[in-house]
Amino acid sequence: MGMLCSKCKTPRSRVTEYDKALLQRKQQRDNIKKYQKKIEENLQNDRQLARKLLKDGQRDHAKIVLRRTKWQEQILQKTECRLNTLERLLTNMELSQIICS
């Protein structure tokens, strides 16, 4: 009877602050990659829309769409910079953990 209520003798692995920080950074990286993919899809759709509008003779509307694509390209460049910075941070964190161990 006592065995049912006794605690497990195997030691549990502890989650450290480092592990939490590393997980959070990896989640940020994944979210940025999803965001980049979404922007790239929007860019592709907008370029197709601009071509269609030009064929239909709606040049002014096509210009507006192309301005939006230029703005999205700038956002994409900024997210790439953020992603590179985050990747370097992750690499440094993992490397410092290996060195300290």
PDB file of C-alpha atoms in Angstrom:
ATOM      1  CA  MET A   1       0.000   0.000   0.000  1.00  0.00           C
ATOM      2  CA  GLY A   2       2.803   2.369   0.758  1.00  0.00           C
ATOM      3  CA  MET A   3       4.188   2.021  -2.739  1.00  0.00           C
ATOM      4  CA  LEU A   4       1.190   3.702  -4.314  1.00  0.00           C
ATOM      5  CA  CYS A   5       1.633   6.885  -2.314  1.00  0.00           C
ATOM      6  CA  SER A   6       5.439   7.046  -2.315  1.00  0.00           C
ATOM      7  CA  LYS A   7       7.298   9.575  -4.409  1.00  0.00           C
ATOM      8  CA  CYS A   8       9.275   8.632  -7.469  1.00  0.00           C
ATOM      9  CA  LYS A   9      12.975   8.165  -6.675  1.00  0.00           C
ATOM     10  CA  THR A  10      14.281   9.162 -10.104  1.00  0.00           C
ATOM     11  CA  PRO A  11      15.643  12.712 -10.180  1.00  0.00           C
ATOM     12  CA  ARG A  12      13.788  15.183 -12.362  1.00  0.00           C
ATOM     13  CA  SER A  13      15.648  17.437 -14.705  1.00  0.00           C
ATOM     14  CA  ARG A  14      15.375  21.062 -13.699  1.00  0.00           C
ATOM     15  CA  VAL A  15      14.542  23.803 -16.129  1.00  0.00           C
ATOM     16  CA  THR A  16      16.993  26.639 -15.636  1.00  0.00           C
ATOM     17  CA  GLU A  17      16.644  30.305 -16.506  1.00  0.00           C
ATOM     18  CA  TYR A  18      19.084  29.683 -19.340  1.00  0.00           C
ATOM     19  CA  ASP A  19      16.801  27.002 -20.780  1.00  0.00           C
ATOM     20  CA  LYS A  20      13.807  29.328 -20.565  1.00  0.00           C
ATOM     21  CA  ALA A  21      15.701  32.160 -22.253  1.00  0.00           C
ATOM     22  CA  LEU A  22      16.951  29.855 -24.998  1.00  0.00           C
ATOM     23  CA  LEU A  23      13.454  28.532 -25.640  1.00  0.00           C
ATOM     24  CA  GLN A  24      12.060  32.048 -25.786  1.00  0.00           C
ATOM     25  CA  ARG A  25      14.687  33.138 -28.329  1.00  0.00           C
ATOM     26  CA  LYS A  26      14.002  30.067 -30.474  1.00  0.00           C
ATOM     27  CA  GLN A  27      10.283  30.829 -30.396  1.00  0.00           C
ATOM     28  CA  GLN A  28      11.027  34.392 -31.493  1.00  0.00           C
ATOM     29  CA  ARG A  29      13.136  33.036 -34.349  1.00  0.00           C
ATOM     30  CA  ASP A  30      10.325  30.736 -35.454  1.00  0.00           C
ATOM     31  CA  ASN A  31       7.793  33.570 -35.320  1.00  0.00           C
ATOM     32  CA  ILE A  32      10.054  35.794 -37.421  1.00  0.00           C
ATOM     33  CA  LYS A  33      10.429  33.031 -40.012  1.00  0.00           C
ATOM     34  CA  LYS A  34       6.640  32.628 -40.188  1.00  0.00           C
ATOM     35  CA  TYR A  35       6.269  36.392 -40.581  1.00  0.00           C
ATOM     36  CA  GLN A  36       8.850  36.425 -43.380  1.00  0.00           C
ATOM     37  CA  LYS A  37       7.036  33.663 -45.206  1.00  0.00           C
ATOM     38  CA  LYS A  38       3.759  35.574 -44.928  1.00  0.00           C
ATOM     39  CA  ILE A  39       5.357  38.746 -46.301  1.00  0.00           C
ATOM     40  CA  GLU A  40       6.921  36.842 -49.203  1.00  0.00           C
ATOM     41  CA  GLU A  41       3.524  35.386 -50.107  1.00  0.00           C
ATOM     42  CA  ASN A  42       1.984  38.871 -49.958  1.00  0.00           C
ATOM     43  CA  LEU A  43       4.745  40.208 -52.204  1.00  0.00           C
ATOM     44  CA  GLN A  44       4.143  37.510 -54.769  1.00  0.00           C
ATOM     45  CA  ASN A  45       0.384  38.125 -54.754  1.00  0.00           C
ATOM     46  CA  ASP A  46       0.838  41.891 -55.044  1.00  0.00           C
ATOM     47  CA  ARG A  47       3.214  41.550 -57.990  1.00  0.00           C
ATOM     48  CA  GLN A  48       0.711  39.361 -59.806  1.00  0.00           C
ATOM     49  CA  LEU A  49      -2.042  41.846 -59.006  1.00  0.00           C
ATOM     50  CA  ALA A  50       0.068  44.721 -60.361  1.00  0.00           C
ATOM     51  CA  ARG A  51       0.678  42.841 -63.628  1.00  0.00           C
ATOM     52  CA  LYS A  52      -3.031  42.131 -63.970  1.00  0.00           C
ATOM     53  CA  LEU A  53      -3.920  45.757 -63.294  1.00  0.00           C
ATOM     54  CA  LEU A  54      -1.433  46.931 -65.919  1.00  0.00           C
ATOM     55  CA  LYS A  55      -2.949  44.566 -68.472  1.00  0.00           C
ATOM     56  CA  ASP A  56      -6.400  45.888 -67.593  1.00  0.00           C
ATOM     57  CA  GLY A  57      -5.220  49.472 -68.049  1.00  0.00           C
ATOM     58  CA  GLN A  58      -5.455  50.541 -64.409  1.00  0.00           C
ATOM     59  CA  ARG A  59      -2.015  52.071 -64.193  1.00  0.00           C
ATOM     60  CA  ASP A  60      -2.675  54.289 -61.149  1.00  0.00           C
ATOM     61  CA  HIS A  61      -3.949  51.399 -59.090  1.00  0.00           C
ATOM     62  CA  ALA A  62      -0.962  49.290 -60.179  1.00  0.00           C
ATOM     63  CA  LYS A  63       1.389  52.040 -58.954  1.00  0.00           C
ATOM     64  CA  ILE A  64      -0.245  51.941 -55.539  1.00  0.00           C
ATOM     65  CA  VAL A  65       0.182  48.177 -55.385  1.00  0.00           C
ATOM     66  CA  LEU A  66       3.839  48.486 -56.417  1.00  0.00           C
ATOM     67  CA  ARG A  67       4.441  51.073 -53.683  1.00  0.00           C
ATOM     68  CA  ARG A  68       2.978  48.620 -51.204  1.00  0.00           C
ATOM     69  CA  THR A  69       5.318  45.901 -52.488  1.00  0.00           C
ATOM     70  CA  LYS A  70       8.294  48.225 -52.059  1.00  0.00           C
ATOM     71  CA  TRP A  71       7.216  48.913 -48.467  1.00  0.00           C
ATOM     72  CA  GLN A  72       6.857  45.181 -47.818  1.00  0.00           C
ATOM     73  CA  GLU A  73      10.325  44.541 -49.267  1.00  0.00           C
ATOM     74  CA  GLN A  74      11.742  47.050 -46.785  1.00  0.00           C
ATOM     75  CA  ILE A  75       9.958  45.263 -43.951  1.00  0.00           C
ATOM     76  CA  LEU A  76      11.340  41.963 -45.214  1.00  0.00           C
ATOM     77  CA  GLN A  77      14.886  43.356 -45.140  1.00  0.00           C
ATOM     78  CA  LYS A  78      14.412  44.559 -41.565  1.00  0.00           C
ATOM     79  CA  THR A  79      13.097  41.184 -40.469  1.00  0.00           C
ATOM     80  CA  GLU A  80      16.083  39.482 -42.117  1.00  0.00           C
ATOM     81  CA  CYS A  81      18.418  41.710 -40.092  1.00  0.00           C
ATOM     82  CA  ARG A  82      16.521  40.883 -36.911  1.00  0.00           C
ATOM     83  CA  LEU A  83      16.633  37.194 -37.742  1.00  0.00           C
ATOM     84  CA  ASN A  84      20.390  37.323 -38.321  1.00  0.00           C
ATOM     85  CA  THR A  85      20.890  39.114 -35.016  1.00  0.00           C
ATOM     86  CA  LEU A  86      18.743  36.566 -33.223  1.00  0.00           C
ATOM     87  CA  GLU A  87      20.619  33.668 -34.843  1.00  0.00           C
ATOM     88  CA  ARG A  88      23.936  35.150 -33.680  1.00  0.00           C
ATOM     89  CA  LEU A  89      22.532  35.577 -30.181  1.00  0.00           C
ATOM     90  CA  LEU A  90      21.394  31.958 -30.099  1.00  0.00           C
ATOM     91  CA  THR A  91      24.779  30.766 -31.318  1.00  0.00           C
ATOM     92  CA  ASN A  92      26.570  32.856 -28.696  1.00  0.00           C
ATOM     93  CA  MET A  93      24.276  31.599 -25.937  1.00  0.00           C
ATOM     94  CA  GLU A  94      24.826  27.972 -26.885  1.00  0.00           C
ATOM     95  CA  LEU A  95      28.567  28.470 -27.282  1.00  0.00           C
ATOM     96  CA  SER A  96      28.888  30.166 -23.894  1.00  0.00           C
ATOM     97  CA  GLN A  97      26.928  27.332 -22.291  1.00  0.00           C
ATOM     98  CA  ILE A  98      29.315  24.793 -23.834  1.00  0.00           C
ATOM     99  CA  ILE A  99      32.361  26.759 -22.671  1.00  0.00           C
ATOM    100  CA  CYS A 100      31.014  27.114 -19.126  1.00  0.00           C
ATOM    101  CA  SER A 101      30.207  23.410 -18.879  1.00  0.00           C
TER     102      SER A 101
END
